[in-house]
mmCIF file with all atom_site columns, C-alpha atoms in Angstrom:
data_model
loop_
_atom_site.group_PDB
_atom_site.id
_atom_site.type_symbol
_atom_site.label_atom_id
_atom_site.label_alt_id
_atom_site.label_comp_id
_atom_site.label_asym_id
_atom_site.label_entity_id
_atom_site.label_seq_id
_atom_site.pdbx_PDB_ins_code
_atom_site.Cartn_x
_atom_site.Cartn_y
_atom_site.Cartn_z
_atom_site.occupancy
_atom_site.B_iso_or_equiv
_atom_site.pdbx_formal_charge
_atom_site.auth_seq_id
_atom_site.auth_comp_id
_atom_site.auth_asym_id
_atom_site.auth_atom_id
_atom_site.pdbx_PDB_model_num
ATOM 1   C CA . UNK A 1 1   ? -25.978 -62.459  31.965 1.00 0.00 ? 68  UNK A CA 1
ATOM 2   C CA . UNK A 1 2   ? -24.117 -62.203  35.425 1.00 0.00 ? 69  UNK A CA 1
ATOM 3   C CA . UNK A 1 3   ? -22.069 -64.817  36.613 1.00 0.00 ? 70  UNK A CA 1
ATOM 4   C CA . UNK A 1 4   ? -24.059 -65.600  39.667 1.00 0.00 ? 71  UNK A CA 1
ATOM 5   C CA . UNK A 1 5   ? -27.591 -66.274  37.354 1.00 0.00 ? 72  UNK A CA 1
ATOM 6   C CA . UNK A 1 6   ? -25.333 -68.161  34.946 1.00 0.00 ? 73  UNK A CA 1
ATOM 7   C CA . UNK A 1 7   ? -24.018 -70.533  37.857 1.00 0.00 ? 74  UNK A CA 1
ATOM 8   C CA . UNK A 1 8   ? -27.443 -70.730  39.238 1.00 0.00 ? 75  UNK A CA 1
ATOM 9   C CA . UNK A 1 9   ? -29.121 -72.118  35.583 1.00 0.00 ? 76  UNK A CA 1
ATOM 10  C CA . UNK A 1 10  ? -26.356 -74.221  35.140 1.00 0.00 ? 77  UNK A CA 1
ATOM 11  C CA . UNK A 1 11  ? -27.027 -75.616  38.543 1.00 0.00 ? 78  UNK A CA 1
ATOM 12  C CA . UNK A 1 12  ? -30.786 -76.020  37.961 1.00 0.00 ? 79  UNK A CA 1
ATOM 13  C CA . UNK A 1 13  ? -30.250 -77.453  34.294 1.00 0.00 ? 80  UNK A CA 1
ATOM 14  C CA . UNK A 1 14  ? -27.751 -80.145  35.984 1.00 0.00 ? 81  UNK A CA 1
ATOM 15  C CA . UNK A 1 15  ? -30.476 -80.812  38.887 1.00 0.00 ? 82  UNK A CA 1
ATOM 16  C CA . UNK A 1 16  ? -33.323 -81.082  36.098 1.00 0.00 ? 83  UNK A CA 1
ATOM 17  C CA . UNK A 1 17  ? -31.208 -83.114  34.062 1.00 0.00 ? 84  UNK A CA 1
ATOM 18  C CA . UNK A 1 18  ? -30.256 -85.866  37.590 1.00 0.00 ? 85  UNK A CA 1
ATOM 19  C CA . UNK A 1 19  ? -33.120 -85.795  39.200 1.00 0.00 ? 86  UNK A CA 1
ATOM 20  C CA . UNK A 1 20  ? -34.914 -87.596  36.420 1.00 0.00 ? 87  UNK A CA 1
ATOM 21  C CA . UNK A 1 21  ? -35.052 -91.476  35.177 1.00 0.00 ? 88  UNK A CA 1
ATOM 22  C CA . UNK A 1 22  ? -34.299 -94.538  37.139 1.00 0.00 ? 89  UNK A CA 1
ATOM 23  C CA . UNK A 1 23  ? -31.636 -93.407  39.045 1.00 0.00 ? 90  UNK A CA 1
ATOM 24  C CA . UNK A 1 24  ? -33.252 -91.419  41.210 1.00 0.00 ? 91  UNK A CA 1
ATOM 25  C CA . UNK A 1 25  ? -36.065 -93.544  41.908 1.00 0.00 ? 92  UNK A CA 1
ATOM 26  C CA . UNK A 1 26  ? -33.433 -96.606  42.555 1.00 0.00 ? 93  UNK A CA 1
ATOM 27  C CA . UNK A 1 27  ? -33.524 -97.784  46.331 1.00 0.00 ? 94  UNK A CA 1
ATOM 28  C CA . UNK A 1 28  ? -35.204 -99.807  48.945 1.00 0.00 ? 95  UNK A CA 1
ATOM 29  C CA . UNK A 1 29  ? -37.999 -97.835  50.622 1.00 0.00 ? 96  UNK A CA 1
ATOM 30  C CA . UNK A 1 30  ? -39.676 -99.031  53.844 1.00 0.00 ? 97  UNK A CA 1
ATOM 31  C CA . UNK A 1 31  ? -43.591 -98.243  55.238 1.00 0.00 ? 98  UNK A CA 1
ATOM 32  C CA . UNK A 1 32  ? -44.050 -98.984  58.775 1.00 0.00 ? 99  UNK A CA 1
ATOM 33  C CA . UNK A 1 33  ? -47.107 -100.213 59.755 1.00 0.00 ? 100 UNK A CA 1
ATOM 34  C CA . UNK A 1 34  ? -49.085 -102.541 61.868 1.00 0.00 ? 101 UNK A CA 1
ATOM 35  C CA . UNK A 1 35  ? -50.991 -105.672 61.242 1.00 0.00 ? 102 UNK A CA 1
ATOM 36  C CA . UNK A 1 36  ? -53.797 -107.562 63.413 1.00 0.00 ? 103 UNK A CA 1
ATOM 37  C CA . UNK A 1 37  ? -52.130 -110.926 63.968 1.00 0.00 ? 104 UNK A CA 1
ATOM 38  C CA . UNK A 1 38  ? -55.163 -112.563 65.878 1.00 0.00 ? 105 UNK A CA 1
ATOM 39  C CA . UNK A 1 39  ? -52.623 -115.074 67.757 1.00 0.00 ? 106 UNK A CA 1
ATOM 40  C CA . UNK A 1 40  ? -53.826 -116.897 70.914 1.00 0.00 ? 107 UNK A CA 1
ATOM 41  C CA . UNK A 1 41  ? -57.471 -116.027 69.909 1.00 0.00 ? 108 UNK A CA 1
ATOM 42  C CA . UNK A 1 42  ? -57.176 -112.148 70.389 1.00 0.00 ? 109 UNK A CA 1
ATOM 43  C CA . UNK A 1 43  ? -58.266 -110.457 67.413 1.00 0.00 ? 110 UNK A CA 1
ATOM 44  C CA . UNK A 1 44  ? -56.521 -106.807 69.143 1.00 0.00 ? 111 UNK A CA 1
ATOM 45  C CA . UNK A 1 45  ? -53.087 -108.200 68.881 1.00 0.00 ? 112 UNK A CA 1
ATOM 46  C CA . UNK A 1 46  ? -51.030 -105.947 66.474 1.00 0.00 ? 113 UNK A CA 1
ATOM 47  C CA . UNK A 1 47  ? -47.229 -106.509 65.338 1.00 0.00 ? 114 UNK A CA 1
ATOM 48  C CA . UNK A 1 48  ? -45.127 -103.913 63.576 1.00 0.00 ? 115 UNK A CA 1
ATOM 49  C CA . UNK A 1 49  ? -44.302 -104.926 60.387 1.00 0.00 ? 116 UNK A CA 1
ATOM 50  C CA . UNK A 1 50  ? -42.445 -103.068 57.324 1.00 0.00 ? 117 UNK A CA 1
ATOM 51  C CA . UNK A 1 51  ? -43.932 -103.082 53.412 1.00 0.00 ? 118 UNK A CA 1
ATOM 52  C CA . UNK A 1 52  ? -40.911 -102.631 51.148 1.00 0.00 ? 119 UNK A CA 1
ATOM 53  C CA . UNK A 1 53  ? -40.676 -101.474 47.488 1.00 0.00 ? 120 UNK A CA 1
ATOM 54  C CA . UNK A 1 54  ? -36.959 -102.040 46.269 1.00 0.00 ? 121 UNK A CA 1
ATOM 55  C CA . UNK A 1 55  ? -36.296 -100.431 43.060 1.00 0.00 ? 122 UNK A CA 1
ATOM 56  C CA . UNK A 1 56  ? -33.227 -100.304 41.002 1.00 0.00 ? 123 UNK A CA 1
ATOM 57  C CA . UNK A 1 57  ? -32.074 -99.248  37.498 1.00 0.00 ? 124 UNK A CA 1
ATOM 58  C CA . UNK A 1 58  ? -30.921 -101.997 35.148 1.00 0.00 ? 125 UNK A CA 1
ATOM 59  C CA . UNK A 1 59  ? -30.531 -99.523  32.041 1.00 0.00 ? 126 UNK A CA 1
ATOM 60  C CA . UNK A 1 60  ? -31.762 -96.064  30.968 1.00 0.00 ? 127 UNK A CA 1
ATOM 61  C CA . UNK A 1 61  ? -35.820 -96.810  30.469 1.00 0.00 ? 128 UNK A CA 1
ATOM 62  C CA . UNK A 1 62  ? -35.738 -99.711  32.490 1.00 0.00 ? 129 UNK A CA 1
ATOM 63  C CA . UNK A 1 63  ? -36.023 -100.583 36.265 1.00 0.00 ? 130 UNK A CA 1
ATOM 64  C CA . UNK A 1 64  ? -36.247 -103.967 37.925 1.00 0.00 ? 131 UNK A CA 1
ATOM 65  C CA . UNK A 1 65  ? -38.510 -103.658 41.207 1.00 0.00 ? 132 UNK A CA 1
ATOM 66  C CA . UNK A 1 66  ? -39.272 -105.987 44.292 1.00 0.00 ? 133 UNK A CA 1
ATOM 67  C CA . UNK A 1 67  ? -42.526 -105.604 46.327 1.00 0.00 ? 134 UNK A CA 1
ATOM 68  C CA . UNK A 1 68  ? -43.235 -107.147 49.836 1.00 0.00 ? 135 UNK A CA 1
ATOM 69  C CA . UNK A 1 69  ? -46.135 -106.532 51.174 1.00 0.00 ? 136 UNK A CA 1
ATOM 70  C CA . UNK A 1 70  ? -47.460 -108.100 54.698 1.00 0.00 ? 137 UNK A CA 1
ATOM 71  C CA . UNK A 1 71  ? -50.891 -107.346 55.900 1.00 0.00 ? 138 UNK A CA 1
ATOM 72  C CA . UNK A 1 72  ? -53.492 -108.717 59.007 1.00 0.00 ? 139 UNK A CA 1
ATOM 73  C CA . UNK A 1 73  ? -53.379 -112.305 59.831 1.00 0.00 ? 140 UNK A CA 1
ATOM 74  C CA . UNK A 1 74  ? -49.999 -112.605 57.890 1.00 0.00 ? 141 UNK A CA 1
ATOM 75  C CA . UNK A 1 75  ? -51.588 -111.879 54.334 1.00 0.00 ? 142 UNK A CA 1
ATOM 76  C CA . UNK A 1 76  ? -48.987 -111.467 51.701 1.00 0.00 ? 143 UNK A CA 1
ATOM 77  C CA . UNK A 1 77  ? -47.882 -110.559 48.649 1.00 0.00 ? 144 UNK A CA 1
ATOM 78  C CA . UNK A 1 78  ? -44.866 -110.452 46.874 1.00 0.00 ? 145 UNK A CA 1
ATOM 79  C CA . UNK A 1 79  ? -44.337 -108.820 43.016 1.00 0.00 ? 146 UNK A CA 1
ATOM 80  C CA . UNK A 1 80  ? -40.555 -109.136 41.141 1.00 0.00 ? 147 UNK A CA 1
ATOM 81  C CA . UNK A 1 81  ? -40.524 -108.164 37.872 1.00 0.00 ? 148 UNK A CA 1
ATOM 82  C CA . UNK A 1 82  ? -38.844 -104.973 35.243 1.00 0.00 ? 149 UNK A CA 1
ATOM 83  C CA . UNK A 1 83  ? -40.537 -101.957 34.329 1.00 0.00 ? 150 UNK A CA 1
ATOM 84  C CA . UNK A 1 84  ? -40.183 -99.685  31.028 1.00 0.00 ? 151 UNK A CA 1
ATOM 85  C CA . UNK A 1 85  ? -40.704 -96.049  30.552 1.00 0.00 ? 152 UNK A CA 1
ATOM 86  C CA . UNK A 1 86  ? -43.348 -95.013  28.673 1.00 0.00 ? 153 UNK A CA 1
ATOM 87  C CA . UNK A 1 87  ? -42.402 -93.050  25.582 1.00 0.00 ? 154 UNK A CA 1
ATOM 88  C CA . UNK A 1 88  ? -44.278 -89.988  25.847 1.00 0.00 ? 155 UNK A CA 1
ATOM 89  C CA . UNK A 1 89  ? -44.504 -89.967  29.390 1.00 0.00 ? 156 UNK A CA 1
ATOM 90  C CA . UNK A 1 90  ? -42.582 -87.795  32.005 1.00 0.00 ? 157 UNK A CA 1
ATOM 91  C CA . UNK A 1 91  ? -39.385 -89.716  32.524 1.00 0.00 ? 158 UNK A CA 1
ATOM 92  C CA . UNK A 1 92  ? -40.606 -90.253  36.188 1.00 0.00 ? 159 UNK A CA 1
ATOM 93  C CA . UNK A 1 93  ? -43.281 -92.909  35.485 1.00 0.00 ? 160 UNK A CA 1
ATOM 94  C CA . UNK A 1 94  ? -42.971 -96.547  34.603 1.00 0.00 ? 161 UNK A CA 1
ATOM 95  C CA . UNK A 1 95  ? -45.032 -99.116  33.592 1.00 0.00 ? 162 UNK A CA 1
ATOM 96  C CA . UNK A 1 96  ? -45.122 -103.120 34.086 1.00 0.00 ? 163 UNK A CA 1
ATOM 97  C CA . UNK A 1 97  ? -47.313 -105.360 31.931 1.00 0.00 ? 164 UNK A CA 1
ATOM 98  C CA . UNK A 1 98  ? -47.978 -108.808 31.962 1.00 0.00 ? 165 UNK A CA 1
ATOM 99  C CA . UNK A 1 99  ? -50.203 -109.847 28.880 1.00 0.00 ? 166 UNK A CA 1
ATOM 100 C CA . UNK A 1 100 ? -52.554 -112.599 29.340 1.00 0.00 ? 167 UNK A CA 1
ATOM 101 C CA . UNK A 1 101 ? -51.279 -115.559 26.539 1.00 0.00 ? 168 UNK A CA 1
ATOM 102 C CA . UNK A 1 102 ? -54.044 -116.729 23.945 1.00 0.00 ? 169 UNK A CA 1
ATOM 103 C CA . UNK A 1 103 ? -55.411 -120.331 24.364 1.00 0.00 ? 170 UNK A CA 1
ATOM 104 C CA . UNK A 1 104 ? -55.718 -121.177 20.819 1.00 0.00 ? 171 UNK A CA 1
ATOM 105 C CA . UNK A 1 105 ? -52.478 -119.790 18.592 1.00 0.00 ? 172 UNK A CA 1
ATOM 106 C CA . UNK A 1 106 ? -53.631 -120.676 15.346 1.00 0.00 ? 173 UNK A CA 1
ATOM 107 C CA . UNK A 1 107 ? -56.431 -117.585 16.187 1.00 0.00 ? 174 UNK A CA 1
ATOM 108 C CA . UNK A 1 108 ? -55.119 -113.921 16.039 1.00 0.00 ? 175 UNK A CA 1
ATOM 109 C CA . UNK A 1 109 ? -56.269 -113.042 19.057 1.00 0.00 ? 176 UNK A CA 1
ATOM 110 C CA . UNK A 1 110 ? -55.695 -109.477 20.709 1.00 0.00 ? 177 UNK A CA 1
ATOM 111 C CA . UNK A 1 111 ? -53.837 -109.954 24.101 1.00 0.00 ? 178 UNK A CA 1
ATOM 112 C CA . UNK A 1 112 ? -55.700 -108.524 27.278 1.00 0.00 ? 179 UNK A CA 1
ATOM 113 C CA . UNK A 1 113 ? -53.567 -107.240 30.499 1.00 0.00 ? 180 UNK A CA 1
ATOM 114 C CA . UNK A 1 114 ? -53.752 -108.914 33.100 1.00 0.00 ? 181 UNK A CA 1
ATOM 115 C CA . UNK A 1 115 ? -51.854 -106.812 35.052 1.00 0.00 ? 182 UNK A CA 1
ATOM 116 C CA . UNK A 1 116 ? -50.335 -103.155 34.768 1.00 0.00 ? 183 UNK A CA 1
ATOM 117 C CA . UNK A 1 117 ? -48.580 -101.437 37.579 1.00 0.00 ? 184 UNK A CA 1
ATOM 118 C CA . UNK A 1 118 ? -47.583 -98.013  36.976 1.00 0.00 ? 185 UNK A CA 1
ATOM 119 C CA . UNK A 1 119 ? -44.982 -96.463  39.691 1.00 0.00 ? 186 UNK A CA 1
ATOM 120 C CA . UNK A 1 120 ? -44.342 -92.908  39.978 1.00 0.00 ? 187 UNK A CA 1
ATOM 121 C CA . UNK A 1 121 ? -41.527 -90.817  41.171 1.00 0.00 ? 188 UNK A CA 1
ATOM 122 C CA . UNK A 1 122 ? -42.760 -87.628  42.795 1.00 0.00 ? 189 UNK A CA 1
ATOM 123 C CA . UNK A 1 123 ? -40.412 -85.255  44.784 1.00 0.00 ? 190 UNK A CA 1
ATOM 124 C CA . UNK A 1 124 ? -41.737 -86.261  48.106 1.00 0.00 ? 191 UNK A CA 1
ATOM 125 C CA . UNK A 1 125 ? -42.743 -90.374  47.552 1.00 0.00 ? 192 UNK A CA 1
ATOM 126 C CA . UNK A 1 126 ? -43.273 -93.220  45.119 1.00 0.00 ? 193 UNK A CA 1
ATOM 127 C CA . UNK A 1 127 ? -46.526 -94.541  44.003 1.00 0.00 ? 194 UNK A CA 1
ATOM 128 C CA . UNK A 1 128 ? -47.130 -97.733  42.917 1.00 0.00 ? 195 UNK A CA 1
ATOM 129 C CA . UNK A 1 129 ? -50.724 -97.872  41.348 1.00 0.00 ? 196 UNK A CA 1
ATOM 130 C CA . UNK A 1 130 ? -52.843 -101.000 39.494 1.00 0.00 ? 197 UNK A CA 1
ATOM 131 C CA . UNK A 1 131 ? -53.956 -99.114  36.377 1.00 0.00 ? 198 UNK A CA 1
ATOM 132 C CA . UNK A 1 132 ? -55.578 -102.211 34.825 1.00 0.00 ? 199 UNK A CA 1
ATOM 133 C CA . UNK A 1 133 ? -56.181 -106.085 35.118 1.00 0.00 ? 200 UNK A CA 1
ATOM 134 C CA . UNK A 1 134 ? -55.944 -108.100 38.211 1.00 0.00 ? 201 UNK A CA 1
ATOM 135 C CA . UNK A 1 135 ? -52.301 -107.893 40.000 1.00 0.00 ? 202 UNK A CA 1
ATOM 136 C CA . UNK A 1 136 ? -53.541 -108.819 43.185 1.00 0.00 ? 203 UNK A CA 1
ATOM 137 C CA . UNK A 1 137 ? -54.144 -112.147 40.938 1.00 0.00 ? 204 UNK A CA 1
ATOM 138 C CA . UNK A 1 138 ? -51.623 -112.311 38.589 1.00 0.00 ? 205 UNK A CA 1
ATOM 139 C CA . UNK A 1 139 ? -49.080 -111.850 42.040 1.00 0.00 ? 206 UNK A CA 1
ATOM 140 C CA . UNK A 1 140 ? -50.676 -114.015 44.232 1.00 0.00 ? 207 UNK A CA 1
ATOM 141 C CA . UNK A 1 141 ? -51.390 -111.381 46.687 1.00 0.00 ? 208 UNK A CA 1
ATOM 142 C CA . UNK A 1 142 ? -53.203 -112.572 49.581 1.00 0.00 ? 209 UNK A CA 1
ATOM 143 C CA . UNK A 1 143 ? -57.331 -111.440 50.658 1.00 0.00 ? 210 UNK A CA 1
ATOM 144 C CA . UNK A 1 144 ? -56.081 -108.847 52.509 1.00 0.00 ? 211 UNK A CA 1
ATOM 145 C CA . UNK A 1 145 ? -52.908 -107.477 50.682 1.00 0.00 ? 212 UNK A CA 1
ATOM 146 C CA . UNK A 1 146 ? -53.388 -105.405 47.298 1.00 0.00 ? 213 UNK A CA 1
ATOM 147 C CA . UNK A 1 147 ? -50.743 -103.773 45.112 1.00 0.00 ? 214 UNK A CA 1
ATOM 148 C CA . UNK A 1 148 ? -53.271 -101.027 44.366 1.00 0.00 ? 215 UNK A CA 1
ATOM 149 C CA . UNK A 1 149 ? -53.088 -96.885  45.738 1.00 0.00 ? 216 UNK A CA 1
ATOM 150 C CA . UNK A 1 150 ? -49.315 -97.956  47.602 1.00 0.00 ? 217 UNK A CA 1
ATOM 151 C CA . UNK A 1 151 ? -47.264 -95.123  48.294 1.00 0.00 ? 218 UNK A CA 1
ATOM 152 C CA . UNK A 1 152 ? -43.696 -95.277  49.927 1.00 0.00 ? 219 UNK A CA 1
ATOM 153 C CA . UNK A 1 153 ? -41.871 -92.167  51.380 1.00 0.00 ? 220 UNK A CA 1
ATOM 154 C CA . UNK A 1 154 ? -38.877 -90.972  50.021 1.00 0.00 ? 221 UNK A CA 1
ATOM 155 C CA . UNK A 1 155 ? -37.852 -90.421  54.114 1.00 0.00 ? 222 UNK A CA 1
ATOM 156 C CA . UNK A 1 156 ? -37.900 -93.987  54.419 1.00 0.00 ? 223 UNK A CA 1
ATOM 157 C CA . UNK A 1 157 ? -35.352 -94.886  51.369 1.00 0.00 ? 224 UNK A CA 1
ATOM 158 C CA . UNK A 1 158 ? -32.601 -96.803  52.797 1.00 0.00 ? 225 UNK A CA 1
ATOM 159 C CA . UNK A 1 159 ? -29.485 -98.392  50.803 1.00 0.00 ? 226 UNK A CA 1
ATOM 160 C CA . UNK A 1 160 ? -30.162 -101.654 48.952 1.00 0.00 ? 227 UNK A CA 1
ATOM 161 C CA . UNK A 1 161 ? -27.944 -103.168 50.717 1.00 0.00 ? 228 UNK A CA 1
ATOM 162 C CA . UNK A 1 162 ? -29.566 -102.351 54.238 1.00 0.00 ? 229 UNK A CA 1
ATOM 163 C CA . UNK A 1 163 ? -30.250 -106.008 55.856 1.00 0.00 ? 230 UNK A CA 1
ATOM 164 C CA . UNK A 1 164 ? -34.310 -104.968 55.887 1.00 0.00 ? 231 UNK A CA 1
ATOM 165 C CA . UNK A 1 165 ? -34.487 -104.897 52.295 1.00 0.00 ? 232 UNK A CA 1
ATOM 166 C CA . UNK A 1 166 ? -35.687 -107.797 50.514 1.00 0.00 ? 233 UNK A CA 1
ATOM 167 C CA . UNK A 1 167 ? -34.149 -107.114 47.495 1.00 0.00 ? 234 UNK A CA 1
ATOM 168 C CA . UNK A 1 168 ? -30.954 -108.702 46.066 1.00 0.00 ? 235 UNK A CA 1
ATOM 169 C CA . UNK A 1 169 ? -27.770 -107.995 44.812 1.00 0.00 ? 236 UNK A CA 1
ATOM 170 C CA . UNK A 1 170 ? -27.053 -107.916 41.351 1.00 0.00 ? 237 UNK A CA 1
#
């Protein structure tokens, strides 16, 4: 092999190897957008608000993430909670669920999602997608917010320590 391909599939092989897992999908990523906010009567005016998805590793398999979403007429909805890797899975999806709890124990009763949120790395965004039960519910989102189909650009990822992110320090 010459030394030039040998430097080159080291190079990829080290890229493949990074650019997987929670690191790279750790920051604080911003989606402009604008809202109807209705004040003084006027159902045209519009304010310029940001969504934010913070994400950040807590171990290998594991992420903790932070969701603020802000929608027309001041509609909101805020998720915090840690996601797992899936084992079988491509290292650049996660999954949260939240199991709805049996109302008699002394039954062996199957638990039911009531919420799963699956977030995606891909090279140009994150996707955050309800792939069963009721988030919307289970978060509290507001009538016009939803935590389902969001997708954040990897061109807005800021540090997660930039003052518009809503997520805190460890």
């Amino acid at each position: 092999m010459r030394p030039t391909l040998c430097i080159l599939a080291v190079a990829f092989l080290s890229a493949s190897v990074g650019a997987s897992g929670a690191d790279t999908i750790s920051g604080c990523y911003k989606g402009p957008k604008y809202i109807a906010t209705g004040l003084d009567g006027d159902a045209a005016s519009k304010a310029a608000v940001f969504n934010t998805l913070a994400i950040r590793a807590e171990s290998p398999g594991s992420i903790e993430f932070d969701i603020e979403l802000i929608s027309d007429w001041g509609h909101v909805c805020t998720a915090r909670q840690h996601a797992k890797h899936v084992e079988g899975q491509p290292p650049s999806i996660y999954l949260f669920s939240a199991n709805e709890q049996p109302q008699d124990s002394a039954e062996t009763v199957e638990l039911t999602p009531t919420c799963r949120l699956q977030f995606q790395s891909e090279p140009s965004e994150i996707t955050v997608q309800a792939v069963g039960g009721q988030c919307d519910a289970y978060f509290g989102c507001g009538a016009r917010t939803s935590l389902n189909r969001l997708s954040f650009s990897r061109a807005t990822k800021v540090a997660l320590n930039d003052s518009t992110c809503k997520f805190p320090e460890p």
